[in-house]
Short mmCIF file of C-alpha atoms in Angstrom, two decimals:
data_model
loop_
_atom_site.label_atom_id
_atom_site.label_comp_id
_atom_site.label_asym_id
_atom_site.label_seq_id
_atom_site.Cartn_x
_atom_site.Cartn_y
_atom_site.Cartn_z
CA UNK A 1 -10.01 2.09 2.83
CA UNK A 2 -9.19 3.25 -0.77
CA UNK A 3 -7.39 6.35 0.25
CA UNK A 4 -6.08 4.75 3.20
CA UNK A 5 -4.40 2.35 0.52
CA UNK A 6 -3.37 5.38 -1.67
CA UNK A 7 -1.62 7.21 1.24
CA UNK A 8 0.34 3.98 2.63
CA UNK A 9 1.36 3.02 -0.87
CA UNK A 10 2.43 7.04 -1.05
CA UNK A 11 4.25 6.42 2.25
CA UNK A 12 6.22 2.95 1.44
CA UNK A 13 7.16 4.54 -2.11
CA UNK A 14 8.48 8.07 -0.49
CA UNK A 15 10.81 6.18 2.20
CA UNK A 16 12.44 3.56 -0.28
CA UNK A 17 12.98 6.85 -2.42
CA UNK A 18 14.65 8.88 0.11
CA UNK A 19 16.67 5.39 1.16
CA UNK A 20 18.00 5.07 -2.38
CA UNK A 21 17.98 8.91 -3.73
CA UNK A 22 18.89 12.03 -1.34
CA UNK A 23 17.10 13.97 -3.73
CA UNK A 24 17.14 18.07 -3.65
CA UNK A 25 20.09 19.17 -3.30
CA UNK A 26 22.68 16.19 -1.69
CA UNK A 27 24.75 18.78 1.02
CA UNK A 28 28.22 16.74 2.37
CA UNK A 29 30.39 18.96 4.31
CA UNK A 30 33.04 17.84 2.69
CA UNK A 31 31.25 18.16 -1.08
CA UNK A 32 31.08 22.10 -1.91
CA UNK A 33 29.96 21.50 -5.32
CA UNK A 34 26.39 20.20 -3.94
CA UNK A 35 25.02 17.62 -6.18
CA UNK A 36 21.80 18.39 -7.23
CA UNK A 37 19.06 15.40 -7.81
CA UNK A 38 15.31 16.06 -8.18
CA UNK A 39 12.91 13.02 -7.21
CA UNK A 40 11.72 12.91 -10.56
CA UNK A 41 11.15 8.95 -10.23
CA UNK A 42 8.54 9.39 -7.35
CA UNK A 43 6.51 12.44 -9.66
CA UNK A 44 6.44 10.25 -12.71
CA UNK A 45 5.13 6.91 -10.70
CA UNK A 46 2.40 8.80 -8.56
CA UNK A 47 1.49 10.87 -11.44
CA UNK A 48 0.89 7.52 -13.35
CA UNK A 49 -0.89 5.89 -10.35
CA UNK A 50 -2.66 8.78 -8.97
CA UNK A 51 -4.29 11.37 -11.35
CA UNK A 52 -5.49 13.42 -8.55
CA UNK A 53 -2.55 13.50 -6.50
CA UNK A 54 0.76 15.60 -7.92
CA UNK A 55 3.38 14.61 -6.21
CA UNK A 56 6.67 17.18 -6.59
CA UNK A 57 10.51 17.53 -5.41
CA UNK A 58 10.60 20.58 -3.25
CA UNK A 59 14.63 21.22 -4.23
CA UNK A 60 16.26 22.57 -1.31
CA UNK A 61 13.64 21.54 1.51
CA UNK A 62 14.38 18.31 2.60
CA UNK A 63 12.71 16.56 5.57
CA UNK A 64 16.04 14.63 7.01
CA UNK A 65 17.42 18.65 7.12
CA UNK A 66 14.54 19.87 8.66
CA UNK A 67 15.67 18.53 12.02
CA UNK A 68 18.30 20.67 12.52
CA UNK A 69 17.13 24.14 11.78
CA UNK A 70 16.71 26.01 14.73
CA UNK A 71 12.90 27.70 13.19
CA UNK A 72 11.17 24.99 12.75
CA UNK A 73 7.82 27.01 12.16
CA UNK A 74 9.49 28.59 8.86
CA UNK A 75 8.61 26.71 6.24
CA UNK A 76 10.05 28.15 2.97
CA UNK A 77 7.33 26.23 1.07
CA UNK A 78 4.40 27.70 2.41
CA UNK A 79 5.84 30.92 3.14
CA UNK A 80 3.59 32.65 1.37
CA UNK A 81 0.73 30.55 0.87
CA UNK A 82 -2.70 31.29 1.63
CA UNK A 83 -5.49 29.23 2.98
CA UNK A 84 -8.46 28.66 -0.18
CA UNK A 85 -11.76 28.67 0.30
CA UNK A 86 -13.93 25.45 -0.83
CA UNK A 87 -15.12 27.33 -3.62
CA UNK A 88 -11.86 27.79 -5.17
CA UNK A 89 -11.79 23.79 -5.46
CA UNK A 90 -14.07 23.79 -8.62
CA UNK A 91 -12.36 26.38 -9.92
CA UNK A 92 -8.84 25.25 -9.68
CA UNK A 93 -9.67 22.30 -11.52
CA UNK A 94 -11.38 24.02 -14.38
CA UNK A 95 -7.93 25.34 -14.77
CA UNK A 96 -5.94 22.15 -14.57
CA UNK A 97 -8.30 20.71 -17.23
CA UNK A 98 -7.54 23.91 -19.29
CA UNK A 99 -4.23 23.63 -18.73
CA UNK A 100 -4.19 19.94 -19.71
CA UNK A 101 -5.79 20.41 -23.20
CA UNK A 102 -3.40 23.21 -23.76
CA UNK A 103 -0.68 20.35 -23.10
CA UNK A 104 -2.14 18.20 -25.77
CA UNK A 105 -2.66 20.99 -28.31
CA UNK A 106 1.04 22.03 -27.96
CA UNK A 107 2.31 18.37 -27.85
CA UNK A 108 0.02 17.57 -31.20
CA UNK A 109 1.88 21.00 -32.79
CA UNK A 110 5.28 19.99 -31.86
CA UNK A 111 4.68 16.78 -33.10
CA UNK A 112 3.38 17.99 -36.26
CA UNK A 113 -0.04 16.42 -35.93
CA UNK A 114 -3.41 17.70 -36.80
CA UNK A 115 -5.60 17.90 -34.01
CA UNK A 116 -8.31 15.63 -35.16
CA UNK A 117 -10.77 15.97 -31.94
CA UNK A 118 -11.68 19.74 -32.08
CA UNK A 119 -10.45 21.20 -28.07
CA UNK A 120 -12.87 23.54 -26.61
CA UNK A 121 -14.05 26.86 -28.21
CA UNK A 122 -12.91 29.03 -25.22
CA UNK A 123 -9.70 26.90 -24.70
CA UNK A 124 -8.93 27.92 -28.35
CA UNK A 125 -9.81 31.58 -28.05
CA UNK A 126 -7.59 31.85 -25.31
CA UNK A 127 -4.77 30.24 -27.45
CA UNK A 128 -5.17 32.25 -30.13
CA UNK A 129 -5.23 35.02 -27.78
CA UNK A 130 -2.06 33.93 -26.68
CA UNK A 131 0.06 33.01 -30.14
CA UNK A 132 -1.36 36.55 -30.98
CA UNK A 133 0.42 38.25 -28.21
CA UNK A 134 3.48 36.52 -28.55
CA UNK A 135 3.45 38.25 -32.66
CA UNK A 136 4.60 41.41 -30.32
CA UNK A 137 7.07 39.92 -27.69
CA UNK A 138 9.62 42.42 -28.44
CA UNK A 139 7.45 45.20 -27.12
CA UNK A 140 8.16 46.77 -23.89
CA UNK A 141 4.89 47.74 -23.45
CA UNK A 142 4.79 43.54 -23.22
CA UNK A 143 1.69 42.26 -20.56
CA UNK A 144 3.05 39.65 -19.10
CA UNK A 145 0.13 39.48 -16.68
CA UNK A 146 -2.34 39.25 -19.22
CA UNK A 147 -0.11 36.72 -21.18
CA UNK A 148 0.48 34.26 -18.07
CA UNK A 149 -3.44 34.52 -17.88
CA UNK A 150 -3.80 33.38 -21.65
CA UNK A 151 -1.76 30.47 -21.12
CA UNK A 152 -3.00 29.50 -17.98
CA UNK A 153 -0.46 30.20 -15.47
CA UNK A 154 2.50 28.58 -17.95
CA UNK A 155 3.85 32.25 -19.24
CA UNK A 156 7.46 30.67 -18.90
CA UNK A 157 7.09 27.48 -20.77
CA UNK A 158 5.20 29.42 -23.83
CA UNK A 159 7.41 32.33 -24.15
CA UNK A 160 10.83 30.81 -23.33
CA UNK A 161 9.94 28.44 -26.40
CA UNK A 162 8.83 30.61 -28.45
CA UNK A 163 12.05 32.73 -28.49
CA UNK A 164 14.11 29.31 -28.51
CA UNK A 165 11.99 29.02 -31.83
CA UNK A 166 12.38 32.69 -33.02
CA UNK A 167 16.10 32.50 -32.70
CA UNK A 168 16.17 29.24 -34.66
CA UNK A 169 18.07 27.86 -31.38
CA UNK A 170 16.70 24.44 -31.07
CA UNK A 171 17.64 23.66 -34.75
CA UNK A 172 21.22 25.61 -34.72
CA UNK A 173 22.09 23.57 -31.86
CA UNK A 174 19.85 20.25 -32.82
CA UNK A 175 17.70 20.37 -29.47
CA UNK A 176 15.18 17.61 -28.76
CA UNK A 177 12.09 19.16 -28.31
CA UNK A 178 10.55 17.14 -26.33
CA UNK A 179 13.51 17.74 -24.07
CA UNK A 180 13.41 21.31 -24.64
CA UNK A 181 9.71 21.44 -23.45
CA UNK A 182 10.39 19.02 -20.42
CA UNK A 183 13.29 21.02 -19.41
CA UNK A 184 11.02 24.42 -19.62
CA UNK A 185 8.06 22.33 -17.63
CA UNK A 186 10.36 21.45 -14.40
CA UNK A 187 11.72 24.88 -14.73
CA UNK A 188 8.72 26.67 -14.13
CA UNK A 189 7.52 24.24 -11.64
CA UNK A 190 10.41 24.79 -9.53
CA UNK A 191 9.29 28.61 -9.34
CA UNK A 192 7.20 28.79 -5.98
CA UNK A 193 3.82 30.37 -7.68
CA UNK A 194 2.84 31.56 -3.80
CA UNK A 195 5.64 33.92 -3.27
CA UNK A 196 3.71 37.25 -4.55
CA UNK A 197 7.04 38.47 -6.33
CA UNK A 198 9.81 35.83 -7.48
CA UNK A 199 7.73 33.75 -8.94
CA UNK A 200 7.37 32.16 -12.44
CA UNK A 201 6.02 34.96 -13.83
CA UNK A 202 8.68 37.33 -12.77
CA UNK A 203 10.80 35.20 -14.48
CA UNK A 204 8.95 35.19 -17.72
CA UNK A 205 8.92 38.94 -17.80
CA UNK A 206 13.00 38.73 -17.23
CA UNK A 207 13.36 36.78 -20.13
CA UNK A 208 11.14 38.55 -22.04
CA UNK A 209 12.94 41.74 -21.30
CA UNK A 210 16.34 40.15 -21.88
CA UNK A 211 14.99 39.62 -25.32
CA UNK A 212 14.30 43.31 -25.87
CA UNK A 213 17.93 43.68 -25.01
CA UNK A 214 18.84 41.21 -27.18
CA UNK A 215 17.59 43.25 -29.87
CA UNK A 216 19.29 46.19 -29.24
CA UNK A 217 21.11 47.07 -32.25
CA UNK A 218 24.58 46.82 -31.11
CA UNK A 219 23.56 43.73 -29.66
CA UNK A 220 22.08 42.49 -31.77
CA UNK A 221 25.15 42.72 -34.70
CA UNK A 222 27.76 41.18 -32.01
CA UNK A 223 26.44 38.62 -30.15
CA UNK A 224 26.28 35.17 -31.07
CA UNK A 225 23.86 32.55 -31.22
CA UNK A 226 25.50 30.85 -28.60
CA UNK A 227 25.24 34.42 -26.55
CA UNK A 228 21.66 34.43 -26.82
CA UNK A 229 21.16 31.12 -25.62
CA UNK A 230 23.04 31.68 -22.87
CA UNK A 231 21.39 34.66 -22.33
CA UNK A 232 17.89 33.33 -22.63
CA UNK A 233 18.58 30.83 -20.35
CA UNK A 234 19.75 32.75 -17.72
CA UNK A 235 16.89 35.40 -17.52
CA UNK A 236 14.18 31.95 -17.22
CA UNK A 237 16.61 30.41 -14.31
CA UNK A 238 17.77 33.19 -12.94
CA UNK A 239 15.48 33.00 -9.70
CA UNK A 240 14.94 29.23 -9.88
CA UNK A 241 13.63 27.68 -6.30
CA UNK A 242 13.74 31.02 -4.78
CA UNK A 243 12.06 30.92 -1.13
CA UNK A 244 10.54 34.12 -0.91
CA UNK A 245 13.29 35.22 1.32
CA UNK A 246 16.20 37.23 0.66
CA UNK A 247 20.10 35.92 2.12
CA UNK A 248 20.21 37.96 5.47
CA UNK A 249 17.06 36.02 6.45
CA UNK A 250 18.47 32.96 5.25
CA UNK A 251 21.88 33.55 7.53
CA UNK A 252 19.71 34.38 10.36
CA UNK A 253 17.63 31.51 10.57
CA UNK A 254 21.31 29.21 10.18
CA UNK A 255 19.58 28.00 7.02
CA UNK A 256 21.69 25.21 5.20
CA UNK A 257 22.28 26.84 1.99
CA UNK A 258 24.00 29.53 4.02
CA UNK A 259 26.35 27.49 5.41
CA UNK A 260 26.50 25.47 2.04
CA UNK A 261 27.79 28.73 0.35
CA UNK A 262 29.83 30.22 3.32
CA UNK A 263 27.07 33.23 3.68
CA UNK A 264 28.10 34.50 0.01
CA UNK A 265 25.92 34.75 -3.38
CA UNK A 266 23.86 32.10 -1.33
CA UNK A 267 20.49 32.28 -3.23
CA UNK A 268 22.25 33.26 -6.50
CA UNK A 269 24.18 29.98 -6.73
CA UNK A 270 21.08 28.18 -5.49
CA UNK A 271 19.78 28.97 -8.72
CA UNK A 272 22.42 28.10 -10.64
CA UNK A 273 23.13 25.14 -8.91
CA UNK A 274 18.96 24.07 -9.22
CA UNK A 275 19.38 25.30 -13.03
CA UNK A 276 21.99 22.82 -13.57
CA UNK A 277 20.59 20.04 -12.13
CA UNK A 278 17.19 20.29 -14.33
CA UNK A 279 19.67 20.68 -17.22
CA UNK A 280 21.55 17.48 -16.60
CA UNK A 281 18.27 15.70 -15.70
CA UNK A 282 16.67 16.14 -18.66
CA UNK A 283 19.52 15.77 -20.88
CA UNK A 284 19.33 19.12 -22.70
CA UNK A 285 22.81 19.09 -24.17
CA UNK A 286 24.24 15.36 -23.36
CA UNK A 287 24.38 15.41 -27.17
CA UNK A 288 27.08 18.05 -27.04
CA UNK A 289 31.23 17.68 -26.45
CA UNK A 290 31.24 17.17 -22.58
CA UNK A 291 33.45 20.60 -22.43
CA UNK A 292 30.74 22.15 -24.41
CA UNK A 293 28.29 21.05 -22.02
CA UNK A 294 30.44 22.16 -19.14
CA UNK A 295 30.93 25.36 -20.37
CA UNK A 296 27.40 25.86 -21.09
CA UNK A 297 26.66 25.09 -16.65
CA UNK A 298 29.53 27.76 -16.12
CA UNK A 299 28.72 30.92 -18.19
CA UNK A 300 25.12 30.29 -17.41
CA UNK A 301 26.42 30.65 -13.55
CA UNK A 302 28.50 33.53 -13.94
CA UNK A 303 25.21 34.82 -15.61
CA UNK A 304 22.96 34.58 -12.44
CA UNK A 305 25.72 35.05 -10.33
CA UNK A 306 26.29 38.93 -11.58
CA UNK A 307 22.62 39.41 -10.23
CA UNK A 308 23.66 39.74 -6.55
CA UNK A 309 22.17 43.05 -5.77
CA UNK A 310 25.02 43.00 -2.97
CA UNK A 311 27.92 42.98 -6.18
CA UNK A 312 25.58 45.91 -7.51
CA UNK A 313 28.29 48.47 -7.27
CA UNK A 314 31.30 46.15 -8.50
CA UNK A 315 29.54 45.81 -11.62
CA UNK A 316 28.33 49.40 -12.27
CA UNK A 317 31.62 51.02 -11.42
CA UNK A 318 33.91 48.38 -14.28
CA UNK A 319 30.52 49.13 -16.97
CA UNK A 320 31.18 53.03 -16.22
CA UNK A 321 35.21 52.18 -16.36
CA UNK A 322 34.53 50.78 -19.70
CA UNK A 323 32.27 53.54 -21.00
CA UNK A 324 34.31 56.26 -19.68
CA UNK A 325 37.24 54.59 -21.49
CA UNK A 326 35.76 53.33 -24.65
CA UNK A 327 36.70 50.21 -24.61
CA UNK A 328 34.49 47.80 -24.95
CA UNK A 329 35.20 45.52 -27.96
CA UNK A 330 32.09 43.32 -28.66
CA UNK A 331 34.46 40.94 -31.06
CA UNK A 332 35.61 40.18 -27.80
CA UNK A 333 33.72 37.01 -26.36
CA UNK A 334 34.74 37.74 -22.79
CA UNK A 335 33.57 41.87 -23.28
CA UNK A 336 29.84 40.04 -24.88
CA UNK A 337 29.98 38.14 -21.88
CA UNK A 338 29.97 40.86 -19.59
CA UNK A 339 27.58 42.85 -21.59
CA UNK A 340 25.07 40.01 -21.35
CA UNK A 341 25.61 40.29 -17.44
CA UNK A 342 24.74 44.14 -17.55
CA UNK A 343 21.74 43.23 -19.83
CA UNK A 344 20.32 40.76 -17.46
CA UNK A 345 21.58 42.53 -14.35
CA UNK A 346 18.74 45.22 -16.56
CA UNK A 347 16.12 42.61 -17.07
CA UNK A 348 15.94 41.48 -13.50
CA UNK A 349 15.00 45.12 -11.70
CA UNK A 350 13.46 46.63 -15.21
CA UNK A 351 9.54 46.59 -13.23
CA UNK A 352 10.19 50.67 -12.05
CA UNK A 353 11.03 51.27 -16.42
CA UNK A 354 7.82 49.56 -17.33
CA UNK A 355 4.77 51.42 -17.55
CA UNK A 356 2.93 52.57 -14.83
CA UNK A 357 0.15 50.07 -15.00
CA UNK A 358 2.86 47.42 -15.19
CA UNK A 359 5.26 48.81 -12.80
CA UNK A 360 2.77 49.66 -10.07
CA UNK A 361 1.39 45.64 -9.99
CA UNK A 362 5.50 44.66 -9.44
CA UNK A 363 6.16 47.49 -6.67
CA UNK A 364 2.92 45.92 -4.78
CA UNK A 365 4.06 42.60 -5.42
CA UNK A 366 7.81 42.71 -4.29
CA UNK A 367 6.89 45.15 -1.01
CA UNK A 368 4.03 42.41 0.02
CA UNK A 369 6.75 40.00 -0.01
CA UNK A 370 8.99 42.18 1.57
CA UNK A 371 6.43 42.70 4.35
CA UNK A 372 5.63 39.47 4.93
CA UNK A 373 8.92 38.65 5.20
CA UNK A 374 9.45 40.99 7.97
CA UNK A 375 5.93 40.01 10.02
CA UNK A 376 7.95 36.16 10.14
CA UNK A 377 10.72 38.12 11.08
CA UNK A 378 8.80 39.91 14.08
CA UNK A 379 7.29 36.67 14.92
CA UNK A 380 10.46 35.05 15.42
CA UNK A 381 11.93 38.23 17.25
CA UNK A 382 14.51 38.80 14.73
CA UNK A 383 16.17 41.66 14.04
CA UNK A 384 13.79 43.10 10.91
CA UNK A 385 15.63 43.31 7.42
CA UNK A 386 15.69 46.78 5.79
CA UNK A 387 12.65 47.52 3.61
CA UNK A 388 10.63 44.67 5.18
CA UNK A 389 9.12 46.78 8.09
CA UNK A 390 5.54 47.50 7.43
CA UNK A 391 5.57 50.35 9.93
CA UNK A 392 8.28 51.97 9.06
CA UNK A 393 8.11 51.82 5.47
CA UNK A 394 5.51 52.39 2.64
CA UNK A 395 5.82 51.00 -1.03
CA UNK A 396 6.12 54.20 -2.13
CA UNK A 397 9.09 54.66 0.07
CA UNK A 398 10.53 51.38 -0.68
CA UNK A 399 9.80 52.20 -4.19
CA UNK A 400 11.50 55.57 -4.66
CA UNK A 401 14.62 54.78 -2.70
CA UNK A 402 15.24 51.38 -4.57
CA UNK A 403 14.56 53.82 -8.15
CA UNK A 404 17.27 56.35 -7.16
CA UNK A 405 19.66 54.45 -5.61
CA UNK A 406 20.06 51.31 -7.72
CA UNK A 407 17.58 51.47 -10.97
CA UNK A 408 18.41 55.07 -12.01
CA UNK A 409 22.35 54.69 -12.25
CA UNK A 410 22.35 51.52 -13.64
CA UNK A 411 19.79 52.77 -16.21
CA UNK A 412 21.34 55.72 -17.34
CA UNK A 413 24.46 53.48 -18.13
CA UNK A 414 23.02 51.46 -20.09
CA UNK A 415 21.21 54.26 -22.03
CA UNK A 416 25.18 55.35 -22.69
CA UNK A 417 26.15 52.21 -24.12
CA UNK A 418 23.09 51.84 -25.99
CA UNK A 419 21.54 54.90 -26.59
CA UNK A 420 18.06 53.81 -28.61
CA UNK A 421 14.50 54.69 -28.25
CA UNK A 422 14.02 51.41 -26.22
CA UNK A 423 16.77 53.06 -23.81
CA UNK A 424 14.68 56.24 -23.57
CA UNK A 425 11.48 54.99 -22.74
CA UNK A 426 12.79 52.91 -20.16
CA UNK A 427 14.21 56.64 -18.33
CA UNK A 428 10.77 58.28 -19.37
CA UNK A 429 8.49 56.12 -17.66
CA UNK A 430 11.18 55.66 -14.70
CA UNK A 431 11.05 59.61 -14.41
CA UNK A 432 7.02 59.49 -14.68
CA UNK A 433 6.91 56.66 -12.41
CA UNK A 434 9.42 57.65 -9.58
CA UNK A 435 6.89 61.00 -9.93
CA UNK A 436 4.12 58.71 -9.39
CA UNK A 437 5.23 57.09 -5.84
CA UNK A 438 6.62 60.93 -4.56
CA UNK A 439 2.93 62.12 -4.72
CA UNK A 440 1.81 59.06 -2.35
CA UNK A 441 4.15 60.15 -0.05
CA UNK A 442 3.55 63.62 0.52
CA UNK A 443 5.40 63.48 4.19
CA UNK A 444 8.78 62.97 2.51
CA UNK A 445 8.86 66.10 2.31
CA UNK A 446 7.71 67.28 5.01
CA UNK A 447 10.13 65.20 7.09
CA UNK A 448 13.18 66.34 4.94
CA UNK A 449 12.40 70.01 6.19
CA UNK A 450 11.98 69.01 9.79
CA UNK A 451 15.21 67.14 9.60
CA UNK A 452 14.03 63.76 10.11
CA UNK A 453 15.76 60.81 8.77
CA UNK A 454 14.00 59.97 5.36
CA UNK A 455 14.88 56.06 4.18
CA UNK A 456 14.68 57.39 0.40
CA UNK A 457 17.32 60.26 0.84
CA UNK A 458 19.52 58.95 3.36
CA UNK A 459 23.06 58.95 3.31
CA UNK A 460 23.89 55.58 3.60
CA UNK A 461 25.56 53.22 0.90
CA UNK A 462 22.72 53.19 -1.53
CA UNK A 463 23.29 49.79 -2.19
CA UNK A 464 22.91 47.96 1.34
CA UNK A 465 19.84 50.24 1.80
CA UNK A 466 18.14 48.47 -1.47
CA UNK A 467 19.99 45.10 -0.44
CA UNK A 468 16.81 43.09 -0.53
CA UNK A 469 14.93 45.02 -3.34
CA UNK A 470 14.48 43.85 -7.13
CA UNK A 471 16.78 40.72 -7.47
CA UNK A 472 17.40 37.75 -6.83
CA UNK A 473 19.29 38.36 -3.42
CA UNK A 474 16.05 39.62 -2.33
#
């Protein structure tokens, strides 16, 4: 009878929620702006009534849409998910109890209080383990793996704050904290942790990148405090709610947010859109001019927007313009701007200039996703999105076309506007990593000499034939 209650209470609560609040993203034909509103109201009351049940806003999967989509077995939520053993129950909530001291240990230091009941020994050692790793965020030899580990799945929230910190952003601009830290907390919670590849900790390891860019020296002497936030918030919301699916699966299926954004940038200005809405929900800035606020929500979206793999061309060929020319004046806020696009535009398909051990876990990651993504595909008889075809392609494959069609040009640009050592060891271990892949797939070769079409050397645009690899379009 007692969960009986629980669930009917759940029930009545959900329904008057939904009558009052469309909550996600509120779509009106006639409204191309779409309001975004999470159902924070419902998490905060069942998280208060029921310990053991988290209730969440999935933004941009509402039921009352549901009815309409013609693929009603594609569920964007569960895309990826895999079914857990009973063992894994025990186990799952040693980590939520971890993760719950860790909340009270960082809420105690924000506050400025001593912890007076001592937290676990190996809670602490992994903390410490942690705070020490975050002493050498500005390497690019940088584990994020290891680091999301440390912190228990919450790499985003830890390291996004920390820079905020380093930067001496949340006192320059007078930030709540507590804000700060909510804002980070919905962030990464609106990452879908089952998709193998855009996830929350792809996102950490963008922003963590973006602040190795950051600190480039002409960078770092031009841009402004202002830039960086911008820029820091962009590479942690850059992906935010993405599905696991890239757009040309999205137009296929006549999924909403296609329509919503006429079949252009759709997933990019999902982001943005999502980003705003946790921004104005938690009040980040409210205590800002209103056109400060506003023009906050709009650079941060031309931001994401410039990481359309599809626009991959547009922006390479005016970076090269302004290279070849000379001409870029960093006392120029609208030439930092577009700088900060080329850096993130970096940041988000850096995994092939990592090293090896880093890069390889990435390549698996994005081409399992990628696969997957084409087996729904096949199951649906759809026509199968490049890259996605487990039979026809191999992540070495994948992997070597997407490097020297789309990661090597944009590289070596970026290497001649900022020619450092950070520049070169990104094009070493790209060299010694594209090297890696060609020796797991000995038949490209072969099938170049025979004449056979090979998907890493072929002839078409090199951008539509890396469409759905490295970014957020993907």
């Amino acid at each position: 009878m007692g969960i009986a209650l629980i669930w009917s209470i759940i029930t009545i609560l959900v329904r008057w929620i939904f009558s009052k609040r469309r909550g996600a993203i509120s779509y009106d034909s006639s409204d191309q702006t779409a309001l975004y509103i999470r159902m924070l109201g419902a998490c905060v009351i069942f998280k208060q009534l029921f310990s053991n049940v988290r209730v969440r806003s999935q933004v941009g999967f509402e039921p009352e849409r549901r009815g309409s989509h013609p693929y009603l077995g594609v569920d964007f939520r569960t895309l990826h998910s895999r079914a857990e053993s009973a063992g894994s129950i025990p186990a799952r909530r040693i980590r939520r109890l971890f993760s719950f001291q860790r909340h009270l240990l960082s809420s105690r230091l924000l506050r400025g209080a001593p912890h007076l009941n001592p937290l676990h020994i190996l809670d602490e050692d992994y903390c410490g383990q942690a705070k020490c790793m975050l002493e050498k965020v500005g390497s690019w030899n940088f584990d994020i793996f290891l680091f999301d580990r440390l912190t228990n799945g919450n790499s985003l929230v830890f390291l996004t704050f920390h820079l905020l910190s380093q930067y001496g952003l949340i006192e320059l601009f007078q930030l709540d904290m507590v804000k700060v830290r909510r804002f980070l907390v919905l962030v990464q919670e609106d990452y879908h942790n089952q998709n193998p590849y855009h996830n929350a900790v792809h996102a950490a390891d963008v922003t963590q990148a973006m602040h190795c860019y950051l600190r480039e020296p002409k960078l770092a002497q031009s841009l402004t405090s202002f830039d960086i936030l911008l820029g820091l918030l962009a590479a942690a919301t850059h992906d935010l709610d993405h599905p696991g699916v890239n757009q040309p699966f999205l137009i296929k299926t006549n999924h909403y947010l296609a329509a919503l954004y006429r079949n252009t940038s759709v997933l990019e200005n999902h982001h943005w859109r999502s980003a705003v809405g946790l921004l104005r929900e938690t009040e980040l800035f409210s205590h800002l001019p209103a056109e400060d606020s506003l023009s906050i929500e709009r650079q941060l979206g031309s931001l994401i927007l410039a990481t359309d793999i599809s626009r991959q061309n547009e922006y390479l060929s005016r970076f090269r313009t302004h290279l070849d020319e000379n001409d870029l004046n960093l006392g120029n806020a609208s030439h930092r701007h577009f700088v900060l696009q080329m850096a993130l535009k970096c940041a988000d398909i850096c995994n092939p200039c990592r090293p090896w051990e880093l890069s390889k876990q990435w390549s698996e990651k994005v081409t399992e996703e990628f696969f997957h993504q084409g087996d729904i595909e096949k199951k649906l008889k759809l026509e199968i999105s490049p890259l996605c075809d487990s039979e026809a392609n191999t992540i070495a494959s994948v992997q070597i076309g997407f490097m020297t069609y789309v990661v090597e040009p944009l590289f070596a640009e970026w290497a001649r506007f900022s020619d450092t050592r950070l520049s070169q060891t990104m094009l070493g271990h790209l060299g010694l990593n594209k090297a890696s892949w060609s020796t797991m797939e000995p038949e490209a070769s072969g099938s170049s000499e025979d004449g056979e079409s090979d998907p890493a050397r072929s002839s078409e645009e090199p951008s539509s034939r890396a469409l759905t690899q490295g970014s957020p379009e993907s």
